[in-house]
Amino acid sequence: MAKMNSTISFGLVNIPIVFNPIIKNNDTSFNQLHKKCMNRIHYQKYCDHCKKTVKEVDIIKGYQYEKDEYVTFTKEELNNLQIDAKDSIEIISFVKEDEIDPYYYEKSYILTSPKKSKAYSLFLEVLKKTKKVAVAKTALSSKFYYCLLRYYKGNILLSTIYFEEEVNIPEATTEVKFTKKELELAMQLVSHLSGHFEPENYDDDYQNQIKNAIEKKIAGKPIPKKTSKKKVSVKDLVTSLQKSLEA
């Protein structure tokens, strides 16, 4: 998503902002090629009934309510159904952050002010002083969202959230009793592995291996075969915890 302009609606106060995506996709992109001639593979929209390739202008959207039975919608009809929340972020309430379970969070953006704005600074200070997050609604890329606005290092952080019906939490598993010794060893293991959250130290090992392999391929060098380490299975919990500490 490129930078996008919008407005926070705080009562009757309108605060111009700019969306700044903070996450970028780190995955290596591959193209599909025909093995025989090494040319790119292209996808065509094909109608199996008419036995021909269909142009975009001849395609409409349909919802299957029974097998092979559809209700269809034109682009204009779907546009008329969109929630009138585009280019605006309408605040509806303020809540305590600890009331929000972490699994509701989806994507996050930094909202900056396109120019010096007293309204932006005031709203930022309100979020900081109250230590609350604003619940708001907006539309991004034609999709309707509820979102949260919070103070974050001198800027406003917007996080889109999932709807309740999108969340599926399984029931808690039956609790199994453990011994005092097992708990002590587990606590020691946690203490031994404790540190600080330093994301700069967490490398994407898989992507790094792919990039390294690409460089080797370009240079005409072979890619060494992977040697998997055999995992040691210890059935006794106390023994496995003790061996973990020793390791």
Coordinates of N, CA and C in Angstrom, one line a residue:
M1 N 0.8 -1.2 0.0 CA 0.0 0.0 0.0 C 0.9 1.2 0.0
A2 N 0.7 2.2 -1.0 CA 1.4 3.4 -1.0 C 0.9 4.4 0.0
K3 N 1.6 5.4 0.2 CA 1.1 6.5 1.2 C -0.2 7.0 0.7
M4 N -1.1 7.2 1.7 CA -2.5 7.7 1.3 C -2.9 8.8 2.3
N5 N -3.6 9.8 1.8 CA -4.1 10.9 2.6 C -5.4 10.5 3.2
S6 N -5.7 11.0 4.4 CA -7.0 10.8 5.0 C -7.3 11.8 6.1
T7 N -8.3 11.7 6.8 CA -8.7 12.6 7.9 C -9.3 11.9 9.1
I8 N -8.8 12.3 10.3 CA -9.3 11.8 11.5 C -10.5 12.7 11.9
S9 N -11.6 12.1 12.1 CA -12.8 12.9 12.6 C -13.0 12.7 14.1
F10 N -12.6 13.8 14.8 CA -12.6 13.8 16.3 C -13.7 14.8 16.7
G11 N -14.9 14.3 16.9 CA -16.0 15.2 17.1 C -16.2 16.0 15.9
L12 N -16.2 17.3 16.0 CA -16.3 18.2 14.8 C -15.0 18.7 14.3
V13 N -13.9 18.1 14.9 CA -12.5 18.5 14.5 C -12.1 17.5 13.5
N14 N -11.5 18.0 12.4 CA -11.0 17.2 11.3 C -9.5 17.3 11.3
I15 N -8.8 16.2 11.4 CA -7.3 16.2 11.5 C -6.7 15.5 10.2
P16 N -6.1 16.3 9.3 CA -5.5 15.6 8.1 C -4.3 14.8 8.5
I17 N -4.2 13.6 7.9 CA -3.1 12.7 8.2 C -2.7 12.0 6.9
V18 N -1.5 11.3 7.0 CA -1.0 10.5 5.9 C -0.7 9.1 6.5
F19 N -1.2 8.1 5.8 CA -0.9 6.7 6.1 C 0.5 6.4 5.7
N20 N 1.3 5.8 6.6 CA 2.6 5.3 6.3 C 2.7 3.8 6.6
P21 N 2.7 3.0 5.6 CA 2.9 1.5 5.9 C 4.2 1.3 6.6
I22 N 4.2 0.4 7.7 CA 5.4 0.2 8.4 C 5.9 -1.2 8.2
I23 N 5.1 -2.1 7.5 CA 5.5 -3.4 7.3 C 5.7 -3.6 5.7
K24 N 6.8 -4.3 5.3 CA 7.0 -4.6 3.9 C 7.2 -6.1 3.8
N25 N 6.8 -6.6 2.7 CA 6.9 -8.1 2.5 C 8.4 -8.4 2.1
N26 N 9.0 -9.3 2.9 CA 10.4 -9.7 2.7 C 10.5 -10.9 1.8
D27 N 9.4 -11.5 1.4 CA 9.5 -12.8 0.6 C 10.2 -12.6 -0.8
T28 N 11.0 -13.5 -1.2 CA 11.6 -13.5 -2.5 C 10.5 -13.9 -3.5
S29 N 10.4 -13.1 -4.6 CA 9.3 -13.3 -5.6 C 9.9 -14.2 -6.7
F30 N 9.2 -15.3 -7.0 CA 9.5 -16.2 -8.1 C 8.5 -16.0 -9.3
N31 N 9.0 -16.2 -10.5 CA 8.1 -16.3 -11.7 C 7.9 -17.8 -12.1
Q32 N 6.7 -18.1 -12.6 CA 6.5 -19.4 -13.1 C 6.9 -19.5 -14.6
L33 N 7.7 -20.5 -14.9 CA 8.2 -20.6 -16.3 C 7.9 -22.0 -16.9
H34 N 7.7 -22.0 -18.2 CA 7.5 -23.3 -18.9 C 8.9 -24.0 -18.9
K35 N 8.9 -25.2 -18.3 CA 10.2 -25.9 -18.2 C 10.8 -26.2 -19.5
K36 N 10.0 -26.4 -20.6 CA 10.6 -26.7 -21.9 C 11.3 -25.5 -22.6
C37 N 10.7 -24.3 -22.6 CA 11.3 -23.2 -23.3 C 11.7 -22.1 -22.4
M38 N 11.4 -22.1 -21.1 CA 11.8 -21.1 -20.1 C 11.2 -19.8 -20.3
N39 N 10.0 -19.8 -20.9 CA 9.2 -18.5 -21.1 C 8.2 -18.4 -19.9
R40 N 7.8 -17.2 -19.6 CA 6.9 -16.9 -18.5 C 5.5 -17.5 -18.8
I41 N 4.9 -18.0 -17.7 CA 3.5 -18.5 -17.8 C 2.5 -17.4 -17.5
H42 N 1.5 -17.3 -18.4 CA 0.5 -16.2 -18.2 C -0.9 -16.9 -18.0
Y43 N -1.7 -16.2 -17.2 CA -3.0 -16.8 -16.8 C -4.1 -16.1 -17.7
Q44 N -5.0 -16.9 -18.2 CA -6.1 -16.3 -19.0 C -7.4 -16.7 -18.3
K45 N -8.4 -15.9 -18.3 CA -9.7 -16.2 -17.8 C -10.6 -16.9 -18.9
Y46 N -10.9 -18.1 -18.5 CA -11.5 -19.0 -19.5 C -12.8 -19.5 -19.1
C47 N -13.8 -19.4 -20.0 CA -15.2 -19.9 -19.8 C -15.3 -21.3 -20.3
D48 N -15.4 -22.3 -19.4 CA -15.5 -23.7 -19.8 C -16.7 -24.0 -20.6
H49 N -17.8 -23.2 -20.4 CA -19.1 -23.5 -21.1 C -19.0 -23.0 -22.5
C50 N -18.4 -21.8 -22.7 CA -18.3 -21.2 -24.1 C -17.1 -21.7 -24.8
K51 N -16.2 -22.3 -24.1 CA -14.9 -22.8 -24.6 C -14.1 -21.6 -25.3
K52 N -14.0 -20.5 -24.5 CA -13.2 -19.4 -25.0 C -12.6 -18.6 -23.9
T53 N -11.6 -17.8 -24.2 CA -11.0 -16.8 -23.2 C -12.0 -15.6 -23.1
V54 N -12.2 -15.2 -21.9 CA -13.1 -14.1 -21.7 C -12.4 -12.8 -21.3
K55 N -12.8 -11.7 -21.9 CA -12.3 -10.4 -21.6 C -12.8 -9.8 -20.3
E56 N -12.0 -8.9 -19.6 CA -12.4 -8.4 -18.3 C -13.8 -7.7 -18.4
V57 N -14.1 -7.0 -19.5 CA -15.3 -6.3 -19.6 C -16.6 -7.2 -19.6
D58 N -16.3 -8.5 -19.9 CA -17.5 -9.4 -20.0 C -17.6 -10.2 -18.7
I59 N -16.9 -9.9 -17.7 CA -17.0 -10.6 -16.4 C -17.8 -9.8 -15.4
I60 N -18.7 -10.5 -14.7 CA -19.4 -9.9 -13.6 C -19.2 -10.8 -12.4
K61 N -19.6 -10.3 -11.2 CA -19.5 -11.1 -10.0 C -20.8 -11.7 -9.6
G62 N -20.7 -12.9 -9.1 CA -21.9 -13.7 -8.7 C -21.7 -14.4 -7.4
Y63 N -22.8 -14.5 -6.7 CA -22.8 -15.2 -5.4 C -23.6 -16.5 -5.5
Q64 N -23.0 -17.6 -5.3 CA -23.7 -18.9 -5.4 C -24.4 -19.2 -4.1
Y65 N -25.8 -19.1 -4.2 CA -26.6 -19.4 -3.0 C -27.1 -20.8 -3.0
E66 N -27.1 -21.5 -4.1 CA -27.4 -22.9 -4.2 C -26.5 -23.5 -5.3
K67 N -26.3 -24.8 -5.4 CA -25.5 -25.4 -6.5 C -25.9 -24.9 -7.8
D68 N -24.9 -24.2 -8.5 CA -25.1 -23.7 -9.9 C -26.2 -22.6 -10.0
E69 N -26.6 -22.0 -8.9 CA -27.6 -20.9 -8.9 C -26.9 -19.7 -8.3
Y70 N -26.9 -18.6 -9.1 CA -26.2 -17.4 -8.7 C -27.1 -16.2 -8.7
V71 N -26.8 -15.2 -7.8 CA -27.3 -13.8 -8.0 C -26.1 -13.0 -8.4
T72 N -26.3 -12.1 -9.4 CA -25.1 -11.4 -9.9 C -25.2 -9.9 -9.5
F73 N -24.0 -9.3 -9.5 CA -23.9 -7.9 -9.1 C -23.0 -7.2 -10.1
T74 N -23.4 -6.0 -10.5 CA -22.6 -5.1 -11.4 C -21.6 -4.4 -10.5
K75 N -20.6 -3.8 -11.1 CA -19.6 -3.0 -10.4 C -20.3 -1.8 -9.7
E76 N -21.3 -1.2 -10.4 CA -22.0 0.0 -9.9 C -22.8 -0.4 -8.6
E77 N -23.4 -1.6 -8.7 CA -24.2 -2.1 -7.5 C -23.4 -2.3 -6.3
L78 N -22.2 -2.9 -6.5 CA -21.3 -3.1 -5.4 C -20.7 -1.8 -4.9
N79 N -20.5 -0.9 -5.7 CA -20.0 0.4 -5.3 C -21.0 1.1 -4.4
N80 N -22.3 1.0 -4.8 CA -23.4 1.6 -4.0 C -23.5 1.0 -2.6
L81 N -23.0 -0.3 -2.4 CA -23.1 -1.0 -1.1 C -22.0 -0.6 -0.2
Q82 N -20.9 0.1 -0.7 CA -19.8 0.4 0.1 C -20.2 1.4 1.2
I83 N -19.6 1.1 2.4 CA -19.8 2.0 3.5 C -19.1 3.4 3.3
D84 N -19.8 4.4 3.6 CA -19.3 5.8 3.3 C -18.2 6.2 4.4
A85 N -17.0 5.5 4.3 CA -16.0 5.7 5.3 C -14.7 6.0 4.6
K86 N -14.7 6.1 3.3 CA -13.4 6.3 2.5 C -12.9 7.7 2.8
D87 N -11.6 7.8 2.9 CA -10.9 9.1 3.1 C -11.2 9.7 4.4
S88 N -11.7 8.9 5.4 CA -11.9 9.4 6.7 C -11.8 8.3 7.7
I89 N -11.4 8.7 9.0 CA -11.3 7.8 10.1 C -12.1 8.4 11.2
E90 N -13.3 7.8 11.3 CA -14.3 8.3 12.3 C -14.2 7.7 13.6
I91 N -13.8 8.5 14.7 CA -13.7 7.9 16.0 C -15.1 7.7 16.6
I92 N -15.3 6.5 17.2 CA -16.6 6.3 17.8 C -16.5 6.1 19.4
S93 N -15.3 5.8 19.9 CA -15.2 5.7 21.4 C -13.7 5.6 21.8
F94 N -13.5 5.7 23.1 CA -12.1 5.5 23.6 C -12.2 4.4 24.7
V95 N -11.2 3.5 24.6 CA -11.2 2.3 25.5 C -9.8 2.2 26.1
K96 N -9.7 1.4 27.2 CA -8.4 1.0 27.8 C -7.8 -0.1 26.9
E97 N -6.5 0.1 26.6 CA -5.8 -0.8 25.7 C -5.8 -2.3 26.2
D98 N -5.8 -2.5 27.6 CA -5.7 -3.8 28.1 C -7.0 -4.6 27.9
E99 N -8.1 -3.9 27.5 CA -9.4 -4.5 27.2 C -9.4 -5.3 25.9
I100 N -8.3 -5.1 25.0 CA -8.3 -5.6 23.7 C -7.4 -6.8 23.6
D101 N -7.9 -8.0 23.3 CA -7.1 -9.2 23.2 C -6.2 -9.1 22.0
P102 N -4.9 -9.5 22.1 CA -4.0 -9.3 21.0 C -4.3 -10.0 19.7
Y103 N -5.2 -11.0 19.7 CA -5.5 -11.7 18.4 C -6.4 -10.8 17.5
Y104 N -6.9 -9.7 18.0 CA -7.8 -8.9 17.2 C -7.0 -8.0 16.2
Y105 N -5.7 -7.8 16.5 CA -4.9 -6.9 15.7 C -4.5 -7.5 14.3
E106 N -4.6 -6.7 13.2 CA -4.3 -7.2 11.9 C -3.1 -6.4 11.3
K107 N -3.3 -5.3 10.7 CA -2.2 -4.5 10.1 C -2.1 -3.2 10.8
S108 N -0.8 -2.6 10.8 CA -0.6 -1.4 11.5 C 0.1 -0.4 10.5
Y109 N -0.3 0.9 10.8 CA 0.3 2.0 10.0 C 0.6 3.2 10.9
I110 N 1.6 4.0 10.6 CA 1.9 5.2 11.3 C 1.2 6.3 10.6
L111 N 0.4 7.1 11.4 CA -0.3 8.3 10.8 C 0.5 9.5 11.1
T112 N 1.0 10.2 10.1 CA 1.7 11.4 10.4 C 0.9 12.6 9.8
S113 N 1.3 13.8 10.3 CA 0.6 15.0 9.8 C 1.4 15.5 8.6
P114 N 0.6 15.9 7.5 CA 1.3 16.3 6.3 C 1.9 17.7 6.4
K115 N 1.5 18.4 7.5 CA 2.2 19.7 7.8 C 1.9 20.0 9.3
K116 N 2.6 21.0 9.9 CA 2.4 21.3 11.3 C 0.9 21.5 11.6
S117 N 0.4 20.8 12.5 CA -1.1 20.8 12.8 C -1.3 20.8 14.3
K118 N -1.9 21.9 14.8 CA -2.3 22.0 16.2 C -3.3 20.9 16.6
A119 N -4.2 20.6 15.7 CA -5.2 19.6 16.0 C -4.6 18.2 16.1
Y120 N -3.6 17.9 15.2 CA -2.9 16.6 15.3 C -2.1 16.5 16.6
S121 N -1.4 17.6 17.0 CA -0.6 17.6 18.2 C -1.5 17.5 19.4
L122 N -2.6 18.1 19.4 CA -3.6 18.1 20.5 C -4.1 16.7 20.7
F123 N -4.5 16.1 19.6 CA -5.1 14.7 19.7 C -4.0 13.7 20.1
L124 N -2.8 13.9 19.7 CA -1.7 13.0 20.1 C -1.5 13.1 21.6
E125 N -1.5 14.3 22.1 CA -1.3 14.6 23.5 C -2.5 14.0 24.4
V126 N -3.7 14.0 23.8 CA -4.9 13.4 24.5 C -4.7 11.9 24.6
L127 N -4.2 11.3 23.6 CA -4.0 9.8 23.6 C -2.9 9.5 24.6
K128 N -1.8 10.3 24.7 CA -0.7 10.1 25.6 C -1.2 10.3 27.0
K129 N -1.9 11.4 27.3 CA -2.3 11.7 28.7 C -3.3 10.7 29.2
T130 N -4.3 10.4 28.4 CA -5.4 9.5 28.9 C -5.0 8.0 28.9
K131 N -3.9 7.7 28.2 CA -3.4 6.3 28.1 C -4.6 5.4 27.5
K132 N -5.4 6.0 26.7 CA -6.5 5.2 26.1 C -6.2 5.1 24.5
V133 N -6.9 4.2 23.9 CA -6.9 4.0 22.5 C -8.2 4.4 21.9
A134 N -8.2 5.0 20.7 CA -9.5 5.4 20.1 C -9.9 4.3 19.2
V135 N -11.2 3.9 19.3 CA -11.8 2.9 18.4 C -12.4 3.7 17.2
A136 N -12.1 3.4 16.0 CA -12.6 4.2 14.9 C -13.0 3.3 13.7
K137 N -13.7 3.8 12.7 CA -14.0 3.0 11.5 C -13.5 3.8 10.3
T138 N -13.1 3.0 9.3 CA -12.5 3.6 8.1 C -12.7 2.6 6.9
A139 N -12.2 3.0 5.8 CA -12.2 2.1 4.6 C -10.8 2.2 3.9
L140 N -10.2 1.0 3.7 CA -8.9 0.9 3.1 C -9.0 0.0 1.8
S141 N -8.6 0.6 0.7 CA -8.7 -0.2 -0.6 C -10.1 -0.8 -0.8
S142 N -11.1 0.0 -0.5 CA -12.5 -0.3 -0.7 C -13.1 -1.3 0.4
K143 N -12.2 -1.8 1.3 CA -12.7 -2.7 2.4 C -12.9 -1.9 3.7
F144 N -14.1 -2.2 4.3 CA -14.4 -1.5 5.6 C -13.7 -2.2 6.8
Y145 N -13.2 -1.3 7.7 CA -12.5 -1.8 8.9 C -12.9 -1.0 10.1
Y146 N -12.8 -1.7 11.2 CA -12.7 -1.0 12.5 C -11.2 -1.0 12.8
C147 N -10.8 0.1 13.5 CA -9.4 0.2 13.8 C -9.1 0.9 15.1
L148 N -7.9 0.8 15.6 CA -7.5 1.4 16.9 C -6.4 2.5 16.6
L149 N -6.5 3.6 17.3 CA -5.5 4.7 17.2 C -4.9 4.8 18.6
R150 N -3.6 4.8 18.6 CA -2.9 4.9 19.9 C -1.6 5.8 19.8
Y151 N -1.2 6.3 20.9 CA 0.1 7.1 20.9 C 1.2 6.2 20.8
Y152 N 2.2 6.5 19.9 CA 3.4 5.6 19.8 C 4.6 6.5 19.3
K153 N 5.5 6.7 20.3 CA 6.7 7.4 20.0 C 6.6 8.7 19.2
G154 N 5.6 9.5 19.6 CA 5.5 10.9 19.0 C 4.6 10.8 17.8
N155 N 4.0 9.7 17.4 CA 3.1 9.6 16.3 C 1.9 8.8 16.7
I156 N 0.9 8.8 15.8 CA -0.3 8.0 16.0 C -0.1 6.7 15.2
L157 N -0.4 5.6 16.0 CA -0.3 4.3 15.4 C -1.7 3.8 15.1
L158 N -2.0 3.5 13.9 CA -3.3 2.9 13.6 C -3.2 1.4 13.3
S159 N -4.0 0.6 14.0 CA -4.1 -0.8 13.7 C -5.5 -1.3 13.4
T160 N -5.6 -1.9 12.2 CA -6.9 -2.5 11.8 C -7.1 -3.7 12.7
I161 N -8.4 -4.0 12.9 CA -8.7 -5.2 13.8 C -9.7 -6.1 13.1
Y162 N -9.7 -7.3 13.5 CA -10.6 -8.3 12.9 C -12.0 -8.1 13.6
F163 N -13.0 -8.5 12.8 CA -14.4 -8.5 13.4 C -14.5 -9.8 14.3
E164 N -15.5 -9.7 15.2 CA -15.7 -10.8 16.1 C -16.0 -12.1 15.4
E165 N -16.8 -12.0 14.3 CA -17.1 -13.3 13.6 C -15.9 -13.9 12.8
E166 N -14.8 -13.1 12.7 CA -13.6 -13.6 12.0 C -12.7 -14.4 13.0
V167 N -13.0 -14.2 14.3 CA -12.1 -14.8 15.3 C -12.6 -16.2 15.8
N168 N -11.8 -17.2 15.8 CA -12.2 -18.5 16.2 C -11.2 -19.1 17.2
I169 N -11.6 -18.9 18.5 CA -10.7 -19.4 19.6 C -11.2 -20.8 20.1
P170 N -10.4 -21.8 20.0 CA -10.8 -23.1 20.4 C -10.9 -23.1 22.0
E171 N -11.7 -24.1 22.4 CA -11.9 -24.2 23.9 C -10.6 -24.6 24.5
A172 N -10.4 -24.2 25.8 CA -9.1 -24.6 26.5 C -9.1 -26.1 26.7
T173 N -7.9 -26.6 26.5 CA -7.7 -28.0 26.7 C -7.7 -28.4 28.2
T174 N -8.1 -29.6 28.5 CA -8.2 -30.1 29.9 C -6.8 -30.0 30.6
E175 N -6.8 -29.3 31.7 CA -5.5 -29.1 32.5 C -5.0 -30.5 33.0
V176 N -3.7 -30.7 32.8 CA -3.1 -31.9 33.3 C -2.2 -31.6 34.4
K177 N -2.2 -32.3 35.6 CA -1.4 -32.0 36.7 C 0.1 -32.3 36.5
F178 N 0.9 -31.5 37.1 CA 2.4 -31.7 37.0 C 3.0 -31.6 38.4
T179 N 4.2 -32.1 38.5 CA 4.9 -32.1 39.8 C 5.6 -30.8 40.1
K180 N 5.9 -30.6 41.4 CA 6.6 -29.4 41.8 C 8.0 -29.4 41.1
K181 N 8.6 -30.5 41.0 CA 10.0 -30.6 40.4 C 9.9 -30.2 38.9
E182 N 8.9 -30.7 38.2 CA 8.7 -30.3 36.8 C 8.5 -28.8 36.7
L183 N 7.8 -28.2 37.5 CA 7.6 -26.7 37.5 C 8.8 -26.0 37.8
E184 N 9.6 -26.4 38.8 CA 10.9 -25.8 39.1 C 11.9 -25.8 37.9
L185 N 12.0 -27.0 37.3 CA 12.9 -27.1 36.2 C 12.4 -26.3 35.0
A186 N 11.1 -26.2 34.7 CA 10.6 -25.4 33.6 C 10.9 -23.9 33.9
M187 N 10.7 -23.5 35.2 CA 11.0 -22.1 35.5 C 12.5 -21.8 35.4
Q188 N 13.3 -22.7 35.7 CA 14.8 -22.5 35.5 C 15.1 -22.4 34.0
L189 N 14.5 -23.2 33.2 CA 14.7 -23.1 31.8 C 14.3 -21.8 31.2
V190 N 13.1 -21.3 31.7 CA 12.7 -19.9 31.3 C 13.6 -18.9 31.7
S191 N 14.1 -19.0 32.9 CA 15.1 -18.0 33.5 C 16.4 -18.0 32.6
H192 N 16.8 -19.2 32.3 CA 18.0 -19.4 31.5 C 17.9 -18.8 30.1
L193 N 16.7 -18.9 29.5 CA 16.5 -18.4 28.1 C 16.0 -16.9 28.1
S194 N 15.8 -16.3 29.3 CA 15.2 -14.9 29.3 C 16.2 -13.9 28.8
G195 N 15.6 -12.9 28.2 CA 16.4 -11.8 27.6 C 15.6 -10.6 27.3
H196 N 15.9 -9.8 26.3 CA 15.1 -8.6 25.9 C 14.7 -8.8 24.5
F197 N 13.6 -8.2 24.1 CA 13.1 -8.4 22.8 C 13.9 -7.4 21.9
E198 N 14.7 -8.0 21.0 CA 15.6 -7.3 20.1 C 15.4 -7.8 18.7
P199 N 14.3 -7.3 18.0 CA 13.9 -7.8 16.7 C 15.1 -7.8 15.6
E200 N 16.0 -6.8 15.8 CA 17.1 -6.7 14.9 C 18.0 -8.0 14.9
N201 N 17.9 -8.8 15.9 CA 18.7 -10.0 16.0 C 18.0 -11.2 15.4
Y202 N 16.7 -11.0 15.0 CA 16.0 -12.2 14.5 C 16.0 -12.1 12.9
D203 N 16.9 -12.9 12.4 CA 17.0 -12.9 10.9 C 16.0 -13.9 10.3
D204 N 15.6 -13.6 9.0 CA 14.7 -14.5 8.3 C 15.6 -15.5 7.6
D205 N 15.9 -16.6 8.4 CA 16.9 -17.6 7.9 C 16.5 -18.2 6.5
Y206 N 15.1 -18.4 6.4 CA 14.7 -19.0 5.1 C 14.9 -18.1 3.9
Q207 N 14.6 -16.8 4.0 CA 14.8 -15.9 2.9 C 16.3 -15.7 2.7
N208 N 17.1 -15.7 3.7 CA 18.5 -15.5 3.5 C 19.1 -16.7 2.8
Q209 N 18.6 -17.9 3.1 CA 19.1 -19.1 2.3 C 18.7 -19.0 0.9
I210 N 17.4 -18.5 0.6 CA 17.0 -18.4 -0.8 C 17.9 -17.4 -1.6
K211 N 18.1 -16.3 -0.9 CA 18.9 -15.2 -1.6 C 20.4 -15.7 -1.9
N212 N 20.9 -16.5 -0.9 CA 22.2 -17.0 -1.0 C 22.2 -18.1 -2.1
A213 N 21.2 -18.9 -2.2 CA 21.1 -19.9 -3.3 C 21.0 -19.3 -4.7
I214 N 20.2 -18.1 -4.8 CA 20.1 -17.4 -6.0 C 21.5 -16.9 -6.5
E215 N 22.2 -16.4 -5.6 CA 23.6 -15.9 -5.9 C 24.5 -17.0 -6.4
K216 N 24.4 -18.2 -5.8 CA 25.2 -19.4 -6.2 C 24.7 -19.8 -7.6
K217 N 23.4 -19.8 -7.8 CA 22.9 -20.3 -9.1 C 23.4 -19.3 -10.2
I218 N 23.4 -18.0 -10.0 CA 23.8 -17.1 -11.0 C 25.3 -17.3 -11.2
A219 N 26.1 -17.6 -10.2 CA 27.5 -17.8 -10.3 C 27.8 -19.2 -10.8
G220 N 26.8 -20.0 -11.1 CA 27.0 -21.4 -11.6 C 27.6 -22.3 -10.5
K221 N 27.4 -22.0 -9.3 CA 27.9 -22.9 -8.2 C 26.8 -23.8 -7.7
P222 N 27.1 -25.0 -7.3 CA 26.1 -25.9 -6.8 C 25.6 -25.5 -5.4
I223 N 24.3 -25.9 -5.2 CA 23.7 -25.7 -3.8 C 23.9 -26.9 -3.0
P224 N 24.5 -26.8 -1.8 CA 24.8 -28.0 -1.0 C 23.5 -28.6 -0.5
K225 N 23.4 -29.9 -0.4 CA 22.2 -30.6 0.2 C 22.1 -30.3 1.7
K226 N 20.9 -30.2 2.1 CA 20.6 -30.0 3.5 C 20.8 -31.2 4.3
T227 N 21.5 -31.1 5.5 CA 21.6 -32.2 6.4 C 20.8 -31.9 7.6
S228 N 19.8 -32.7 7.9 CA 18.9 -32.5 9.0 C 19.5 -33.1 10.2
K229 N 19.3 -32.3 11.3 CA 19.8 -32.9 12.6 C 18.7 -33.8 13.2
K230 N 19.1 -34.9 13.7 CA 18.2 -35.9 14.3 C 17.8 -35.4 15.6
K231 N 16.4 -35.3 15.8 CA 15.9 -34.8 17.1 C 15.9 -35.9 18.1
V232 N 16.4 -35.6 19.3 CA 16.4 -36.6 20.4 C 15.0 -36.5 21.1
S233 N 14.4 -37.6 21.2 CA 13.1 -37.7 21.8 C 13.2 -38.3 23.2
V234 N 12.8 -37.5 24.3 CA 12.9 -38.0 25.7 C 11.4 -38.0 26.2
K235 N 10.9 -39.1 26.5 CA 9.5 -39.2 27.0 C 9.3 -38.7 28.4
D236 N 10.3 -38.9 29.3 CA 10.1 -38.4 30.7 C 10.3 -36.9 30.7
L237 N 9.3 -36.2 31.3 CA 9.3 -34.7 31.3 C 10.4 -34.2 32.1
V238 N 10.7 -34.7 33.3 CA 11.8 -34.2 34.2 C 13.1 -34.4 33.5
T239 N 13.4 -35.6 32.8 CA 14.6 -35.8 32.1 C 14.8 -34.9 31.0
S240 N 13.7 -34.6 30.2 CA 13.8 -33.7 29.1 C 14.1 -32.3 29.5
L241 N 13.5 -31.9 30.6 CA 13.8 -30.5 31.1 C 15.2 -30.4 31.6
Q242 N 15.7 -31.4 32.3 CA 17.1 -31.4 32.8 C 18.1 -31.4 31.6
K243 N 17.9 -32.2 30.6 CA 18.7 -32.2 29.4 C 18.7 -30.9 28.7
S244 N 17.5 -30.2 28.7 CA 17.4 -28.9 28.1 C 18.3 -27.9 28.8
L245 N 18.3 -27.9 30.1 CA 19.1 -27.0 30.9 C 20.6 -27.3 30.7
E246 N 20.9 -28.6 30.6 CA 22.3 -28.9 30.3 C 22.8 -28.5 29.0
A247 N 21.9 -28.5 28.0 CA 22.2 -28.1 26.6 C 22.4 -26.6 26.6

